[in-house]
Amino acid sequence: MRLENKVAVVTGGASGMGEAICHLFAKEGAKVVVADYNLDGAEKVANDINVLFPNAAIFLKADVSVEADNNAMIDTAVDMFGHLDILVNNAGIMDGFEPVGDIKNARWEHVFAVNVNGPMYASRKAVAIFLEQGFGNIINIASIGGLNGGRAGVAYTASKHAIIGLTKNTAFMYAKKGIRCNAIAPGAIATNIGQSMTELDKFGQETTGVGMPLIPSYGSSKQIAGAALFLASDDASYVNGAILTVDGGWTSY
């Protein structure tokens, strides 16, 4: 029970890595807010958790690109459970592999609205609560696309680099306030993020595809959840501003 009496908000909790994180956190004793744009999916995840761990989860609809939804998400956690300990900014979308010469404003703005603005809005709201109570923990889901230049298109790559910057700056700014902020950089994980990819750029896809044969193996959402559990727990009490790469060794090549 490494998260006993903790309260966690997980964005993108209806599927993939977010779903796995919600389940594992609840198993380890946390109360979990399953937040997702997909309300039916969030409800199912919360119901599945509550069958195993009664009253451990609630669900709500949240479009993380909308500031008001992020504020309501955090407020709901505090209203329902009395406090907030952990924020997991997991929700994210892919681009269409467009290089900078081909990227359209609408795609760029949408990717940044979800992948960067969302975590910023949620973190800003959570930090206000964390400062009042004297502690808090933020875990951002970045990507090895935030460490390298050839894993996606320009919008996704730039957005995940921004998340790493957000993580490091937040960790440094609030290090003496009892607030930790770390990120996980997953590699090739089998999730449904591909559903957010439309109108793929042929040149960009072919160019970034040269690194795909180097993937040692595909990871699972449960493996990312395990990394999130470590960062959420007291075992990581001296880990702050870290980018934990979980990619099976892909970036070692």
mmCIF file of C-alpha atoms in Angstrom:
data_model
loop_
_atom_site.group_PDB
_atom_site.id
_atom_site.type_symbol
_atom_site.label_atom_id
_atom_site.label_comp_id
_atom_site.label_asym_id
_atom_site.label_seq_id
_atom_site.Cartn_x
_atom_site.Cartn_y
_atom_site.Cartn_z
ATOM 1 C CA MET A 1 0.000 0.000 0.000
ATOM 2 C CA ARG A 2 2.600 2.524 -1.114
ATOM 3 C CA LEU A 3 -0.030 5.215 -1.770
ATOM 4 C CA GLU A 4 -2.298 4.687 1.211
ATOM 5 C CA ASN A 5 -4.374 7.792 2.027
ATOM 6 C CA LYS A 6 -3.118 9.558 -1.100
ATOM 7 C CA VAL A 7 -5.387 11.260 -3.637
ATOM 8 C CA ALA A 8 -4.395 11.276 -7.302
ATOM 9 C CA VAL A 9 -5.784 12.912 -10.428
ATOM 10 C CA VAL A 10 -4.902 11.133 -13.671
ATOM 11 C CA THR A 11 -5.685 12.767 -17.018
ATOM 12 C CA GLY A 12 -6.266 10.536 -20.005
ATOM 13 C CA GLY A 13 -7.337 7.893 -17.525
ATOM 14 C CA ALA A 14 -9.853 6.121 -19.762
ATOM 15 C CA SER A 15 -7.355 3.992 -21.654
ATOM 16 C CA GLY A 16 -3.761 2.998 -22.204
ATOM 17 C CA MET A 17 -1.134 4.243 -19.793
ATOM 18 C CA GLY A 18 -3.626 6.397 -17.904
ATOM 19 C CA GLU A 19 -5.919 3.459 -17.262
ATOM 20 C CA ALA A 20 -3.025 1.311 -16.057
ATOM 21 C CA ILE A 21 -1.845 4.089 -13.733
ATOM 22 C CA CYS A 22 -5.333 4.500 -12.264
ATOM 23 C CA HIS A 23 -5.642 0.785 -11.551
ATOM 24 C CA LEU A 24 -2.192 0.469 -9.993
ATOM 25 C CA PHE A 25 -2.569 3.588 -7.863
ATOM 26 C CA ALA A 26 -5.907 2.315 -6.526
ATOM 27 C CA LYS A 27 -4.375 -1.091 -5.808
ATOM 28 C CA GLU A 28 -1.673 0.681 -3.805
ATOM 29 C CA GLY A 29 -4.228 2.485 -1.666
ATOM 30 C CA ALA A 30 -4.874 5.786 -3.462
ATOM 31 C CA LYS A 31 -8.168 7.474 -4.190
ATOM 32 C CA VAL A 32 -8.171 8.175 -7.916
ATOM 33 C CA VAL A 33 -9.920 10.722 -10.111
ATOM 34 C CA VAL A 34 -10.185 9.232 -13.598
ATOM 35 C CA ALA A 35 -10.322 12.240 -15.915
ATOM 36 C CA ASP A 36 -10.748 11.917 -19.666
ATOM 37 C CA TYR A 37 -12.406 13.515 -22.671
ATOM 38 C CA ASN A 38 -13.976 10.091 -23.219
ATOM 39 C CA LEU A 39 -16.566 10.102 -20.437
ATOM 40 C CA ASP A 40 -17.877 6.594 -21.093
ATOM 41 C CA GLY A 41 -14.360 5.206 -20.993
ATOM 42 C CA ALA A 42 -13.566 7.067 -17.766
ATOM 43 C CA GLU A 43 -16.749 5.762 -16.163
ATOM 44 C CA LYS A 44 -15.881 2.172 -17.125
ATOM 45 C CA VAL A 45 -12.365 2.448 -15.681
ATOM 46 C CA ALA A 46 -13.690 3.933 -12.434
ATOM 47 C CA ASN A 47 -16.379 1.259 -12.156
ATOM 48 C CA ASP A 48 -13.857 -1.522 -12.800
ATOM 49 C CA ILE A 49 -11.604 -0.113 -10.086
ATOM 50 C CA ASN A 50 -14.452 0.197 -7.599
ATOM 51 C CA VAL A 51 -15.400 -3.450 -8.069
ATOM 52 C CA LEU A 52 -11.925 -4.417 -6.852
ATOM 53 C CA PHE A 53 -11.349 -1.526 -4.447
ATOM 54 C CA PRO A 54 -14.678 -0.075 -3.266
ATOM 55 C CA ASN A 55 -15.030 3.711 -3.379
ATOM 56 C CA ALA A 56 -11.461 4.127 -4.647
ATOM 57 C CA ALA A 57 -12.282 5.954 -7.884
ATOM 58 C CA ILE A 58 -14.492 8.629 -9.354
ATOM 59 C CA PHE A 59 -14.678 9.783 -12.963
ATOM 60 C CA LEU A 60 -15.296 12.987 -14.823
ATOM 61 C CA LYS A 61 -15.105 14.408 -18.322
ATOM 62 C CA ALA A 62 -12.183 16.745 -18.907
ATOM 63 C CA ASP A 63 -10.847 18.296 -22.082
ATOM 64 C CA VAL A 64 -7.372 19.193 -20.885
ATOM 65 C CA SER A 65 -7.004 21.822 -23.595
ATOM 66 C CA VAL A 66 -9.684 23.836 -21.756
ATOM 67 C CA GLU A 67 -8.495 25.676 -18.642
ATOM 68 C CA ALA A 68 -11.887 25.504 -16.927
ATOM 69 C CA ASP A 69 -11.972 21.715 -17.258
ATOM 70 C CA ASN A 70 -8.583 21.426 -15.576
ATOM 71 C CA ASN A 71 -9.672 23.693 -12.741
ATOM 72 C CA ALA A 72 -12.885 21.730 -12.237
ATOM 73 C CA MET A 73 -10.949 18.459 -12.284
ATOM 74 C CA ILE A 74 -8.657 19.545 -9.462
ATOM 75 C CA ASP A 75 -11.500 21.144 -7.496
ATOM 76 C CA THR A 76 -13.517 17.926 -7.751
ATOM 77 C CA ALA A 77 -10.654 15.891 -6.294
ATOM 78 C CA VAL A 78 -10.408 18.206 -3.293
ATOM 79 C CA ASP A 79 -14.171 18.444 -2.840
ATOM 80 C CA MET A 80 -14.629 14.670 -2.939
ATOM 81 C CA PHE A 81 -11.555 13.503 -1.042
ATOM 82 C CA GLY A 82 -10.488 16.518 1.015
ATOM 83 C CA HIS A 83 -7.042 17.040 -0.466
ATOM 84 C CA LEU A 84 -4.781 16.308 -3.439
ATOM 85 C CA ASP A 85 -1.399 14.610 -3.338
ATOM 86 C CA ILE A 86 -0.563 13.544 -6.889
ATOM 87 C CA LEU A 87 -1.269 14.934 -10.346
ATOM 88 C CA VAL A 88 -0.454 12.752 -13.347
ATOM 89 C CA ASN A 89 -0.529 14.720 -16.608
ATOM 90 C CA ASN A 90 -0.915 11.778 -18.961
ATOM 91 C CA ALA A 91 -3.391 12.930 -21.619
ATOM 92 C CA GLY A 92 -1.758 13.527 -24.980
ATOM 93 C CA ILE A 93 -2.137 13.229 -28.734
ATOM 94 C CA MET A 94 0.141 12.594 -31.704
ATOM 95 C CA ASP A 95 0.627 14.684 -34.806
ATOM 96 C CA GLY A 96 0.724 13.379 -38.373
ATOM 97 C CA PHE A 97 4.528 13.217 -38.673
ATOM 98 C CA GLU A 98 4.611 16.591 -40.438
ATOM 99 C CA PRO A 99 8.001 18.341 -40.657
ATOM 100 C CA VAL A 100 8.094 22.088 -40.092
ATOM 101 C CA GLY A 101 7.683 22.791 -43.802
ATOM 102 C CA ASP A 102 4.356 20.991 -43.900
ATOM 103 C CA ILE A 103 2.793 21.625 -40.511
ATOM 104 C CA LYS A 104 -0.526 23.472 -40.552
ATOM 105 C CA ASN A 105 -1.444 26.001 -37.880
ATOM 106 C CA ALA A 106 -4.514 24.039 -36.820
ATOM 107 C CA ARG A 107 -2.509 20.855 -36.174
ATOM 108 C CA TRP A 108 0.284 22.704 -34.338
ATOM 109 C CA GLU A 109 -2.141 24.584 -32.137
ATOM 110 C CA HIS A 110 -4.219 21.508 -31.331
ATOM 111 C CA VAL A 111 -1.209 19.377 -30.373
ATOM 112 C CA PHE A 112 0.149 22.143 -28.150
ATOM 113 C CA ALA A 113 -3.264 22.813 -26.618
ATOM 114 C CA VAL A 114 -3.533 19.211 -25.439
ATOM 115 C CA ASN A 115 0.104 18.245 -24.849
ATOM 116 C CA VAL A 116 1.440 21.471 -23.330
ATOM 117 C CA ASN A 117 -1.355 23.809 -22.317
ATOM 118 C CA GLY A 118 -3.227 21.007 -20.559
ATOM 119 C CA PRO A 119 -0.370 19.999 -18.247
ATOM 120 C CA MET A 120 0.382 23.661 -17.575
ATOM 121 C CA TYR A 121 -3.237 24.462 -16.658
ATOM 122 C CA ALA A 122 -3.548 21.415 -14.408
ATOM 123 C CA SER A 123 -0.156 21.977 -12.772
ATOM 124 C CA ARG A 124 -0.876 25.652 -12.126
ATOM 125 C CA LYS A 125 -4.133 24.783 -10.391
ATOM 126 C CA ALA A 126 -2.578 21.919 -8.426
ATOM 127 C CA VAL A 127 0.442 23.946 -7.321
ATOM 128 C CA ALA A 128 -1.811 26.509 -5.652
ATOM 129 C CA ILE A 129 -3.222 23.683 -3.521
ATOM 130 C CA PHE A 130 0.175 22.095 -2.947
ATOM 131 C CA LEU A 131 1.617 25.374 -1.684
ATOM 132 C CA GLU A 132 -1.188 25.744 0.834
ATOM 133 C CA GLN A 133 -0.785 22.240 2.223
ATOM 134 C CA GLY A 134 3.029 22.189 1.980
ATOM 135 C CA PHE A 135 3.435 19.144 -0.271
ATOM 136 C CA GLY A 136 2.514 17.744 -3.645
ATOM 137 C CA ASN A 137 3.712 15.601 -6.508
ATOM 138 C CA ILE A 138 3.402 16.137 -10.263
ATOM 139 C CA ILE A 139 4.215 13.418 -12.796
ATOM 140 C CA ASN A 140 4.242 14.413 -16.446
ATOM 141 C CA ILE A 141 4.128 11.852 -19.218
ATOM 142 C CA ALA A 142 6.632 13.088 -21.776
ATOM 143 C CA SER A 143 8.155 10.862 -24.470
ATOM 144 C CA ILE A 144 11.474 9.922 -25.932
ATOM 145 C CA GLY A 145 10.180 12.266 -28.625
ATOM 146 C CA GLY A 146 11.035 14.971 -26.103
ATOM 147 C CA LEU A 147 14.634 13.762 -26.000
ATOM 148 C CA ASN A 148 15.231 13.085 -29.688
ATOM 149 C CA GLY A 149 14.291 14.685 -32.969
ATOM 150 C CA GLY A 150 13.315 11.722 -35.097
ATOM 151 C CA ARG A 151 10.432 9.979 -33.342
ATOM 152 C CA ALA A 152 7.449 12.005 -34.602
ATOM 153 C CA GLY A 153 6.534 15.178 -36.449
ATOM 154 C CA VAL A 154 7.547 18.685 -35.457
ATOM 155 C CA ALA A 155 4.439 19.456 -33.388
ATOM 156 C CA TYR A 156 4.568 16.357 -31.179
ATOM 157 C CA THR A 157 8.362 16.552 -30.865
ATOM 158 C CA ALA A 158 8.300 20.218 -29.864
ATOM 159 C CA SER A 159 5.404 19.648 -27.454
ATOM 160 C CA LYS A 160 7.206 16.873 -25.609
ATOM 161 C CA HIS A 161 10.409 18.905 -25.430
ATOM 162 C CA ALA A 162 8.244 21.621 -23.872
ATOM 163 C CA ILE A 163 6.902 19.156 -21.291
ATOM 164 C CA ILE A 164 10.435 18.281 -20.266
ATOM 165 C CA GLY A 165 11.189 21.981 -19.833
ATOM 166 C CA LEU A 166 7.986 22.441 -17.852
ATOM 167 C CA THR A 167 8.978 19.534 -15.625
ATOM 168 C CA LYS A 168 12.490 20.759 -14.889
ATOM 169 C CA ASN A 169 11.452 24.352 -14.275
ATOM 170 C CA THR A 170 8.601 23.358 -11.967
ATOM 171 C CA ALA A 171 10.888 21.025 -10.018
ATOM 172 C CA PHE A 172 13.475 23.737 -9.533
ATOM 173 C CA MET A 173 11.048 26.520 -8.684
ATOM 174 C CA TYR A 174 9.222 24.599 -5.959
ATOM 175 C CA ALA A 175 11.972 22.296 -4.676
ATOM 176 C CA LYS A 176 12.007 24.057 -1.305
ATOM 177 C CA LYS A 177 8.215 24.092 -1.031
ATOM 178 C CA GLY A 178 7.696 20.360 -0.638
ATOM 179 C CA ILE A 179 6.611 19.925 -4.251
ATOM 180 C CA ARG A 180 8.222 17.401 -6.579
ATOM 181 C CA CYS A 181 7.833 17.288 -10.356
ATOM 182 C CA ASN A 182 9.217 14.519 -12.553
ATOM 183 C CA ALA A 183 8.494 13.115 -15.983
ATOM 184 C CA ILE A 184 8.423 9.715 -17.626
ATOM 185 C CA ALA A 185 9.677 9.431 -21.201
ATOM 186 C CA PRO A 186 8.086 6.276 -22.655
ATOM 187 C CA GLY A 187 9.400 4.619 -25.770
ATOM 188 C CA ALA A 188 7.293 2.403 -28.013
ATOM 189 C CA ILE A 189 4.302 1.539 -25.838
ATOM 190 C CA ALA A 190 1.297 -0.352 -27.157
ATOM 191 C CA THR A 191 -1.561 2.126 -26.603
ATOM 192 C CA ASN A 192 -4.372 3.660 -28.629
ATOM 193 C CA ILE A 193 -2.608 7.005 -29.196
ATOM 194 C CA GLY A 194 -2.437 6.113 -32.876
ATOM 195 C CA GLN A 195 -6.145 6.894 -33.087
ATOM 196 C CA SER A 196 -5.246 10.566 -32.782
ATOM 197 C CA MET A 197 -3.115 10.384 -35.930
ATOM 198 C CA THR A 198 -4.869 11.546 -39.100
ATOM 199 C CA GLU A 199 -3.746 12.703 -42.530
ATOM 200 C CA LEU A 200 -0.232 11.322 -42.150
ATOM 201 C CA ASP A 201 2.598 13.165 -43.865
ATOM 202 C CA LYS A 202 4.284 10.649 -46.201
ATOM 203 C CA PHE A 203 7.710 12.315 -46.184
ATOM 204 C CA GLY A 204 7.717 12.765 -42.419
ATOM 205 C CA GLN A 205 6.537 9.228 -41.750
ATOM 206 C CA GLU A 206 9.153 7.711 -44.044
ATOM 207 C CA THR A 207 11.932 9.876 -42.632
ATOM 208 C CA THR A 208 11.221 9.171 -38.958
ATOM 209 C CA GLY A 209 10.529 5.519 -39.727
ATOM 210 C CA VAL A 210 14.210 4.705 -40.162
ATOM 211 C CA GLY A 211 14.582 4.362 -36.383
ATOM 212 C CA MET A 212 11.690 1.934 -35.951
ATOM 213 C CA PRO A 213 13.675 -1.255 -36.689
ATOM 214 C CA LEU A 214 15.935 -0.359 -33.735
ATOM 215 C CA ILE A 215 13.147 -0.835 -31.180
ATOM 216 C CA PRO A 216 14.308 -3.752 -28.990
ATOM 217 C CA SER A 217 10.715 -4.519 -27.962
ATOM 218 C CA TYR A 218 7.380 -2.855 -27.391
ATOM 219 C CA GLY A 219 6.471 -1.963 -23.831
ATOM 220 C CA SER A 220 3.165 -2.180 -22.021
ATOM 221 C CA SER A 221 1.070 0.383 -20.214
ATOM 222 C CA LYS A 222 1.589 -1.576 -16.994
ATOM 223 C CA GLN A 223 5.339 -0.974 -17.238
ATOM 224 C CA ILE A 224 4.766 2.776 -17.467
ATOM 225 C CA ALA A 225 2.361 2.542 -14.520
ATOM 226 C CA GLY A 226 5.115 0.906 -12.498
ATOM 227 C CA ALA A 227 7.413 3.828 -13.197
ATOM 228 C CA ALA A 228 4.652 6.254 -12.228
ATOM 229 C CA LEU A 229 4.096 4.390 -8.969
ATOM 230 C CA PHE A 230 7.761 4.756 -8.084
ATOM 231 C CA LEU A 231 7.703 8.506 -8.729
ATOM 232 C CA ALA A 232 4.428 8.885 -6.821
ATOM 233 C CA SER A 233 5.679 7.006 -3.771
ATOM 234 C CA ASP A 234 7.966 7.970 -0.918
ATOM 235 C CA ASP A 235 10.607 5.725 -2.484
ATOM 236 C CA ALA A 236 11.252 8.642 -4.841
ATOM 237 C CA SER A 237 11.257 11.317 -2.136
ATOM 238 C CA TYR A 238 14.658 12.622 -3.280
ATOM 239 C CA VAL A 239 13.869 12.378 -6.996
ATOM 240 C CA ASN A 240 12.955 15.777 -8.423
ATOM 241 C CA GLY A 241 13.281 17.199 -11.912
ATOM 242 C CA ALA A 242 14.174 13.789 -13.309
ATOM 243 C CA ILE A 243 13.218 12.460 -16.732
ATOM 244 C CA LEU A 244 12.801 8.713 -16.314
ATOM 245 C CA THR A 245 13.290 7.026 -19.678
ATOM 246 C CA VAL A 246 11.291 3.814 -20.014
ATOM 247 C CA ASP A 247 11.940 2.550 -23.520
ATOM 248 C CA GLY A 248 13.537 -0.886 -23.301
ATOM 249 C CA GLY A 249 16.846 0.573 -24.408
ATOM 250 C CA TRP A 250 15.641 2.129 -27.658
ATOM 251 C CA THR A 251 17.459 5.418 -27.075
ATOM 252 C CA SER A 252 20.643 3.532 -26.233
ATOM 253 C CA TYR A 253 21.179 2.826 -29.926
#
